[in-house]
Coordinates of C-alpha atoms and ligand atoms in Angstrom, one line a residue:
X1 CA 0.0 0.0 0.0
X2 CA 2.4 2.8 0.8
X3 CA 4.9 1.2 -1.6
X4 CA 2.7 1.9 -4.2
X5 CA 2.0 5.5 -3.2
X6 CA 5.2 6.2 -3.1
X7 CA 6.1 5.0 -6.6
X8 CA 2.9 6.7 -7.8
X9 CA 4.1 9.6 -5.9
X10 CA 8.2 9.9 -7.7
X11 CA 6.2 8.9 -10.9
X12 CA 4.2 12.5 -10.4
X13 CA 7.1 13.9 -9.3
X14 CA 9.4 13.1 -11.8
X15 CA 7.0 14.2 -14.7
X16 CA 6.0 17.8 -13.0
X17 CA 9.9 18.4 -12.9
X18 CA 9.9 17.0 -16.9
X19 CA 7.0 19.9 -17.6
X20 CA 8.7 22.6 -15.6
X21 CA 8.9 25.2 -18.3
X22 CA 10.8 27.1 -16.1
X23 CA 12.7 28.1 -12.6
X24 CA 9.1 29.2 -11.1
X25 CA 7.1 26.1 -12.5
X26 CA 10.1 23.8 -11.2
X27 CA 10.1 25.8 -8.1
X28 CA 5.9 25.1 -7.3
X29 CA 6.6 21.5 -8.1
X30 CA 9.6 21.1 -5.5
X31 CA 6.9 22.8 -2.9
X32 CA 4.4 20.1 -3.7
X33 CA 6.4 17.5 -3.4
X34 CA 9.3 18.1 -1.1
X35 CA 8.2 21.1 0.9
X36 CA 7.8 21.0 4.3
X37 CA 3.8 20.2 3.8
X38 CA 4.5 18.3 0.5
X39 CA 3.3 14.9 -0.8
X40 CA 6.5 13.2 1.1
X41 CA 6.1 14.6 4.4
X42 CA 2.7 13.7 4.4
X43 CA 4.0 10.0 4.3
X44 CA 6.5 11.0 7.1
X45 CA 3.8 11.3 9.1
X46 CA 2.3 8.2 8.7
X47 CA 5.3 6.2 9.1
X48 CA 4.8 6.3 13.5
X49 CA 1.9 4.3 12.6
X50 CA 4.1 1.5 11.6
X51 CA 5.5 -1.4 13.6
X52 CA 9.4 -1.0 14.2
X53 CA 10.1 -3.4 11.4
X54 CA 7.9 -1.9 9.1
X55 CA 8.9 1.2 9.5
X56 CA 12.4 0.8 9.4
X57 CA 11.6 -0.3 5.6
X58 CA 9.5 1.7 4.6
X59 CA 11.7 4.9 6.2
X60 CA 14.6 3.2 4.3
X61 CA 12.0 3.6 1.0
X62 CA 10.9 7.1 1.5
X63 CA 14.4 8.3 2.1
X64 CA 15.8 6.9 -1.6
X65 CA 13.0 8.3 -3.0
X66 CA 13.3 11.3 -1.5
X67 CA 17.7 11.6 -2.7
X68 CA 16.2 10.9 -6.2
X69 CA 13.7 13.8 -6.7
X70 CA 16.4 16.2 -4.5
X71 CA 18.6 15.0 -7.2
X72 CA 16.5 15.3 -10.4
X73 CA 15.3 18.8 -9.1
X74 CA 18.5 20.1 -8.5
X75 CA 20.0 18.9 -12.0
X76 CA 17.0 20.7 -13.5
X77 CA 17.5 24.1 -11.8
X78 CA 20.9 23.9 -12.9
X79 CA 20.0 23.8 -16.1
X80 CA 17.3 26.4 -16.1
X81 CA 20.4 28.2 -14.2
X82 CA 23.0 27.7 -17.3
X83 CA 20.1 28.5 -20.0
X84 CA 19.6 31.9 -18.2
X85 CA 23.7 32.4 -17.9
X86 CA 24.3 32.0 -21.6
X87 CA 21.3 33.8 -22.8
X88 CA 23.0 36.6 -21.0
X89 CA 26.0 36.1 -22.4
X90 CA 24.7 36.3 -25.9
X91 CA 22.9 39.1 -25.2
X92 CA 25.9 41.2 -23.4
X93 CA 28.3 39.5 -25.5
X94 CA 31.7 42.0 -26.5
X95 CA 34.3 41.7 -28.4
X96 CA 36.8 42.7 -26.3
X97 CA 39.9 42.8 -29.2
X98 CA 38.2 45.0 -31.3
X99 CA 40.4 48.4 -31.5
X100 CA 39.2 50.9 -29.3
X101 CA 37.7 54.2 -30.9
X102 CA 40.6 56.3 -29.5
X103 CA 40.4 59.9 -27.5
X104 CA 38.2 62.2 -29.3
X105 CA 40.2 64.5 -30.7
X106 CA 40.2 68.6 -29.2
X107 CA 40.8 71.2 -31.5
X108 CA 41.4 75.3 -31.0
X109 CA 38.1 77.3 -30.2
X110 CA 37.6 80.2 -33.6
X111 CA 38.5 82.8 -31.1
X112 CA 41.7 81.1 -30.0
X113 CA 42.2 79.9 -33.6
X114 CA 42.6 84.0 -34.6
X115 CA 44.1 85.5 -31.8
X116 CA 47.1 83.1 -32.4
X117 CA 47.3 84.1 -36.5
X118 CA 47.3 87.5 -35.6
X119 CA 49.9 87.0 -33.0
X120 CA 51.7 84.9 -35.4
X121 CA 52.2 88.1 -38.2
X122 CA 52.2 90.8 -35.6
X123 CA 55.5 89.0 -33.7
X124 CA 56.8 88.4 -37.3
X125 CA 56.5 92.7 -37.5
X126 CA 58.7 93.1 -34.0
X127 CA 55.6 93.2 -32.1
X128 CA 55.6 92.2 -28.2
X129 CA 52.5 89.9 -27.4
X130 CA 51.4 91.1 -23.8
X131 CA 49.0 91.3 -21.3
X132 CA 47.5 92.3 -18.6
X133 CA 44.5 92.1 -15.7
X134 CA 41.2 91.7 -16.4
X135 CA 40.2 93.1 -12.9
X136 CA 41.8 96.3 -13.6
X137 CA 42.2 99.6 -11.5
X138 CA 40.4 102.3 -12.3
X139 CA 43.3 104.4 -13.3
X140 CA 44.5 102.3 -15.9
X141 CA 40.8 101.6 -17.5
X142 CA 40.2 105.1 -17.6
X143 CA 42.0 108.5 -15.9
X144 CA 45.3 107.3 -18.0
X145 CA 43.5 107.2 -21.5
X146 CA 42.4 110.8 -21.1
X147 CA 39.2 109.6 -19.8
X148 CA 38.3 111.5 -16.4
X149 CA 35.8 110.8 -13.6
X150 CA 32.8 112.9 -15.3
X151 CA 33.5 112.2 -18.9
X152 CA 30.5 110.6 -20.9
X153 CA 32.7 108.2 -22.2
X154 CA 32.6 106.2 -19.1
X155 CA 28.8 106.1 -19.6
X156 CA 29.5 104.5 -23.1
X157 CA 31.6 101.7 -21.4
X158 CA 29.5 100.9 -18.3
X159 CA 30.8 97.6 -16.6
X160 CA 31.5 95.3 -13.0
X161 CA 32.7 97.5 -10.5
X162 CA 34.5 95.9 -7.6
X163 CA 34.2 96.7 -3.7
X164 CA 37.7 97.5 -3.3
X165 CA 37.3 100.0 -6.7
X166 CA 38.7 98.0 -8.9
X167 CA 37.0 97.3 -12.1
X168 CA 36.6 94.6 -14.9
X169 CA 38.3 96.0 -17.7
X170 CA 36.3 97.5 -20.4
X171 CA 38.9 97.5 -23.5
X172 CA 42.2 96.3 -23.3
X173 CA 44.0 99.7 -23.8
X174 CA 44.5 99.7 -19.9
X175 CA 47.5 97.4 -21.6
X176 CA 48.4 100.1 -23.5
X177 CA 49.6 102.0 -20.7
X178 CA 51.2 99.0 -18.6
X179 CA 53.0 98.4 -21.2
X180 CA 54.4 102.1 -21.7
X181 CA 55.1 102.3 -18.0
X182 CA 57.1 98.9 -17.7
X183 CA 59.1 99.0 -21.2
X184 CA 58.7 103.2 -22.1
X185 CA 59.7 104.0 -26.0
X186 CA 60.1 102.7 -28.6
X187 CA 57.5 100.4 -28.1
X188 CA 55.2 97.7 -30.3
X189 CA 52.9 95.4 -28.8
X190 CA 49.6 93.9 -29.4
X191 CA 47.6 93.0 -25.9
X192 CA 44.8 90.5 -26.8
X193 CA 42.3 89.8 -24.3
X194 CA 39.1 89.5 -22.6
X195 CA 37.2 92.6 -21.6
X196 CA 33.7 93.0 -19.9
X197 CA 30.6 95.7 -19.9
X198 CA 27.5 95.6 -18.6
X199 CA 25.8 95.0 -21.5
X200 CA 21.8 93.3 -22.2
X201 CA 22.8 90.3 -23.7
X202 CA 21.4 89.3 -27.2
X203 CA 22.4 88.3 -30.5
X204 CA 24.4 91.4 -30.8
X205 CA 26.1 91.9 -27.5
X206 CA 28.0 90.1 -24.8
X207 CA 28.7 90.9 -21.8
X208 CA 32.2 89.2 -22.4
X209 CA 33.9 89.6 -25.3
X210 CA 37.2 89.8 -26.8
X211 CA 39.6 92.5 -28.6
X212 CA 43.1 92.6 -29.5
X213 CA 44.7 95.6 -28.6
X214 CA 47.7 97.4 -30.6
X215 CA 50.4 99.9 -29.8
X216 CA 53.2 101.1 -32.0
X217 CA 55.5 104.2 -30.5
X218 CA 58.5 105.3 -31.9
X219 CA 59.8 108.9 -33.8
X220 CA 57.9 110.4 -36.1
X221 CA 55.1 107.8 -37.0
X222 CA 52.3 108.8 -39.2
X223 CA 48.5 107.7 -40.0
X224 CA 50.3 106.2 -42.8
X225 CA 52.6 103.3 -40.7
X226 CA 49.1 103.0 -39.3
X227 CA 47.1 102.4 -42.4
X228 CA 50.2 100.4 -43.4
X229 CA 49.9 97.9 -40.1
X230 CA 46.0 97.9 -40.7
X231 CA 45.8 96.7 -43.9
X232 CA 48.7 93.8 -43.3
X233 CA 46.3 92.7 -40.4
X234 CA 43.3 92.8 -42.6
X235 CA 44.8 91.3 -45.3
X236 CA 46.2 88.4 -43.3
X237 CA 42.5 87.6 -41.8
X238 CA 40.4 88.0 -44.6
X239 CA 43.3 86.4 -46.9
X240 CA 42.3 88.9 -49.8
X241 CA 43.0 92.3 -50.5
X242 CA 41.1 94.6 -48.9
X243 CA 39.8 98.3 -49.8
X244 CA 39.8 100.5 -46.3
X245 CA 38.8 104.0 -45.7
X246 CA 39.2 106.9 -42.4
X247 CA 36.4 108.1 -40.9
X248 CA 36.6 110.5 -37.7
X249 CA 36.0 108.7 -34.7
X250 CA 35.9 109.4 -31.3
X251 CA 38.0 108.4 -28.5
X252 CA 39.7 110.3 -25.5
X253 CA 42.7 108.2 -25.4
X254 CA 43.3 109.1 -29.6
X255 CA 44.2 112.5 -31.5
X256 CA 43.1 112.1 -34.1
X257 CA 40.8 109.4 -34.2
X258 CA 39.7 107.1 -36.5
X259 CA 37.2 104.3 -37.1
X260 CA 38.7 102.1 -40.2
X261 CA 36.2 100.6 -42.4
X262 CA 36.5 97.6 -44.5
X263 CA 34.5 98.0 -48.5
X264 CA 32.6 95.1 -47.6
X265 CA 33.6 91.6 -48.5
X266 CA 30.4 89.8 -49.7
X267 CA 29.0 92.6 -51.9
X268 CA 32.4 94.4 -53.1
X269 CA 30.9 97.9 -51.9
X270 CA 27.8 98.0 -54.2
X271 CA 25.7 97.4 -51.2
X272 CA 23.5 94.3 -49.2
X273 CA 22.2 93.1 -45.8
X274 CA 25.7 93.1 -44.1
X275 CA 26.7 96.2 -45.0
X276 CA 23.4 97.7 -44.5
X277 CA 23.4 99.1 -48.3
X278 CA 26.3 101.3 -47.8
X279 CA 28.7 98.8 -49.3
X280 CA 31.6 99.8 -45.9
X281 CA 31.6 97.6 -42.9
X282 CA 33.0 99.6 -39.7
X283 CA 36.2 97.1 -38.1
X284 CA 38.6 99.0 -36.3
X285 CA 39.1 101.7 -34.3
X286 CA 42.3 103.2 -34.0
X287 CA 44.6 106.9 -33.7
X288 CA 47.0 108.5 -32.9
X289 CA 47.9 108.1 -29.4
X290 CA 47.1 111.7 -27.4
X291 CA 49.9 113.4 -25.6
X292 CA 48.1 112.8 -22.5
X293 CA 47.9 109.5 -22.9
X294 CA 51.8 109.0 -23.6
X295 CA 52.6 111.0 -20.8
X296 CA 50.5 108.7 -18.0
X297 CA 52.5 105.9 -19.7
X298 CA 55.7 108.0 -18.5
X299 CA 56.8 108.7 -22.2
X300 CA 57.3 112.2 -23.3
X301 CA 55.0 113.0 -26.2
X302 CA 57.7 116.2 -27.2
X303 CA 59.6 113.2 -28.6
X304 CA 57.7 110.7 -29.4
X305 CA 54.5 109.4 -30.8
X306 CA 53.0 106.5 -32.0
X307 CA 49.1 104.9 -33.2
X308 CA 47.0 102.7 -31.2
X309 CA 43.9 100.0 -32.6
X310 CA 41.4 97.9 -30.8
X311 CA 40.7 95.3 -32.9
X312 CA 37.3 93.4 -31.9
X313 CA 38.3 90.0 -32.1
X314 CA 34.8 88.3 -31.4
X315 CA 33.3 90.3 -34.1
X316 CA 36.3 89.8 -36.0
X317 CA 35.6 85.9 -35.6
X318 CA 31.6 86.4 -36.3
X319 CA 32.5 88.1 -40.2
X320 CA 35.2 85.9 -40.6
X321 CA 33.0 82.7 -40.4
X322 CA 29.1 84.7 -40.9
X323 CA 28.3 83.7 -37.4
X324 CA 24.9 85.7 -36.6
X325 CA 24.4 85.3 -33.2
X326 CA 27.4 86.3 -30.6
X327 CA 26.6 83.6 -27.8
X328 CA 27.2 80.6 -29.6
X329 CA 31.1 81.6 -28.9
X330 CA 30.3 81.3 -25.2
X331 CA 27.8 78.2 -25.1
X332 CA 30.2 75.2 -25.3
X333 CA 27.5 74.0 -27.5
X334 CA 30.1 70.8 -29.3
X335 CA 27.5 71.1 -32.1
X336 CA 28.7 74.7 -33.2
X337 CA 32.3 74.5 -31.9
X338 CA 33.2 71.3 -34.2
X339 CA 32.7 72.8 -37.4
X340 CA 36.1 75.1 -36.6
Ligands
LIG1 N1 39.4 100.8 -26.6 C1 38.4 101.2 -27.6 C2 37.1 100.5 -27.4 O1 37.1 99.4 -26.8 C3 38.9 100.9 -29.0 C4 40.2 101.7 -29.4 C5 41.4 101.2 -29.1 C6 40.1 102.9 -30.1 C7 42.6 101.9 -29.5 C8 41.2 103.6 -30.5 C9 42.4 103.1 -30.2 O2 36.1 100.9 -27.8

């Protein structure tokens, strides 16, 4: 009687663990018939009712059938276990000695790219590349270019004032007169740099942005070494001859002053959108450098002279490569910065 129940019961058994489909199904099946309330515990049970002989037999019976299913479950978990290894394995598979894509290569920002050309031809003219801070003293930003406490042209160039009254730097011609009171005349030397104002930003304006700043002094220069330097530089960026012309302009720290205008490079000068119909682009500002200016610097204008230019280098950049809007230069954005 129980001999048969137990061989009905490892027949059961043995076919649930053959229809396991999977971990879970095999998993239910151990319950029923191994667990703790299962199928062969049940039959535990009833071995007290046995006599001694009996159930030494029977005990003997239930344990081998018992090993077997413990056995045939575990073999078949272990094979659900293997399916489930190498399925992830496919699945994540790599191949490991295939040659690595290499470091992404970094390349000059536009900016960086034109500040270096230009300090490149200016060096190869016995030009000085220098610089100097872009928290600046008020002094040097201003009162030494001519520019006094109540003049408007501090209005013009509005910035970040510090606690201590310091400033940062508008323009770089503070440079201008750093470098006249550390190496006096004759001097050449073009400052490139960033500068600051306190600007509404928008496509047009920054509130950072960056110029290259130029200084020649020596005996008896004209507006003519100056046109001369100019057009060099021009010619150098926009790798073309170029037609320039004078126009007054103002500035404090200049006498006389000029803005130079490029005839405009898309149209030739007969007019369109760039050049707003007038066929001239406005590029640099530049002068001759006022007395008062040489003499903050230490220098004694009775003997010498010399031109100065700020040269916008971000706007520079933007004409060079028809950028239209002035913050991509800032944004990081590897979208824009990988076509240089
Ligand atoms: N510093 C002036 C500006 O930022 C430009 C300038 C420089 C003009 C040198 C004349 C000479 O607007």
């Amino acid at each position: 009687m129980l001999d048969s129940t137990l061989s009905d019961i490892e027949a059961r058994a043995l076919s649930a663990i053959e229809a396991a489909s999977d971990a879970a199904a095999l998993e239910r099946a151990r319950v029923e018939f191994l667990g703790r309330k299962g199928a062969l515990a049940q039959i535990g049970k009833d071995l007290g009712k046995l006599s001694p002989e009996e159930r030494a037999r029977a005990g003997k019976l239930l344990n081998s059938v018992k090993q077997l299913l413990e056995e045939r479950f575990d073999k078949k978990q272990t094979w659900f276990e293997e399916q489930a290894l190498r399925a992830r394995l496919d699945a994540e598979w790599l191949d490991i000695t295939l040659p690595a894509p290499g470091v992404r290569p970094g390349a000059l920002h536009p900016l960086t790219q034109i500040q270096k050309e230009l300090e490149d031809l200016f060096t190869s003219l016995g030009f000085a590349v220098v610089d100097g801070p872009e928290v600046e003293t008020e002094w040097h930003n201003f009162d030494a270019l001519n520019i006094p406490p109540a003049h408007p042209a501090r209005d013009a160039q509005d910035t970040f004032w510090l606690e201590n009254g310091c400033l940062l730097r508008t323009h770089t011609s503070p440079v201008q007169v750093r470098a006249m009171e550390r190496f006096g005349a004759p001097l050449r030397i073009i400052a490139p740099g960033r500068v600051f104002r306190n600007e509404e930003v928008d496509a047009s304006h920054e509130h950072t942005f960056y110029q290259l700043e130029g200084m020649m002094i020596d005996r008896d220069v004209s507006i003519g070494h100056m046109l001369y330097f100019m057009k060099t530089l021009l010619e150098a960026i926009f790798r073309r001859e170029v037609t320039v012309r004078l126009r007054p302009g103002f500035f404090p720290f200049v006498e006389p002053g000029f803005e130079l205008d490029i005839q405009c490079l898309l149209c030739g000068g007969s007019g369109c959108p760039v050049c707003k119909q007038s066929g001239w682009v406005e590029l640099l500002p530049c002068g001759l450098v006022h007395p008062n200016v040489l003499r903050a610097g230490g220098i004694d204008p009775r003997e010498w002279n010399g031109f100065a230019f700020g040269l916008g280098l971000t706007r520079l950049v933007m004409m060079r490569y028809a950028i239209d809007d002035i913050r991509l230069l800032q944004s990081g954005d590897l979208r824009f910065l990988e076509q240089f």
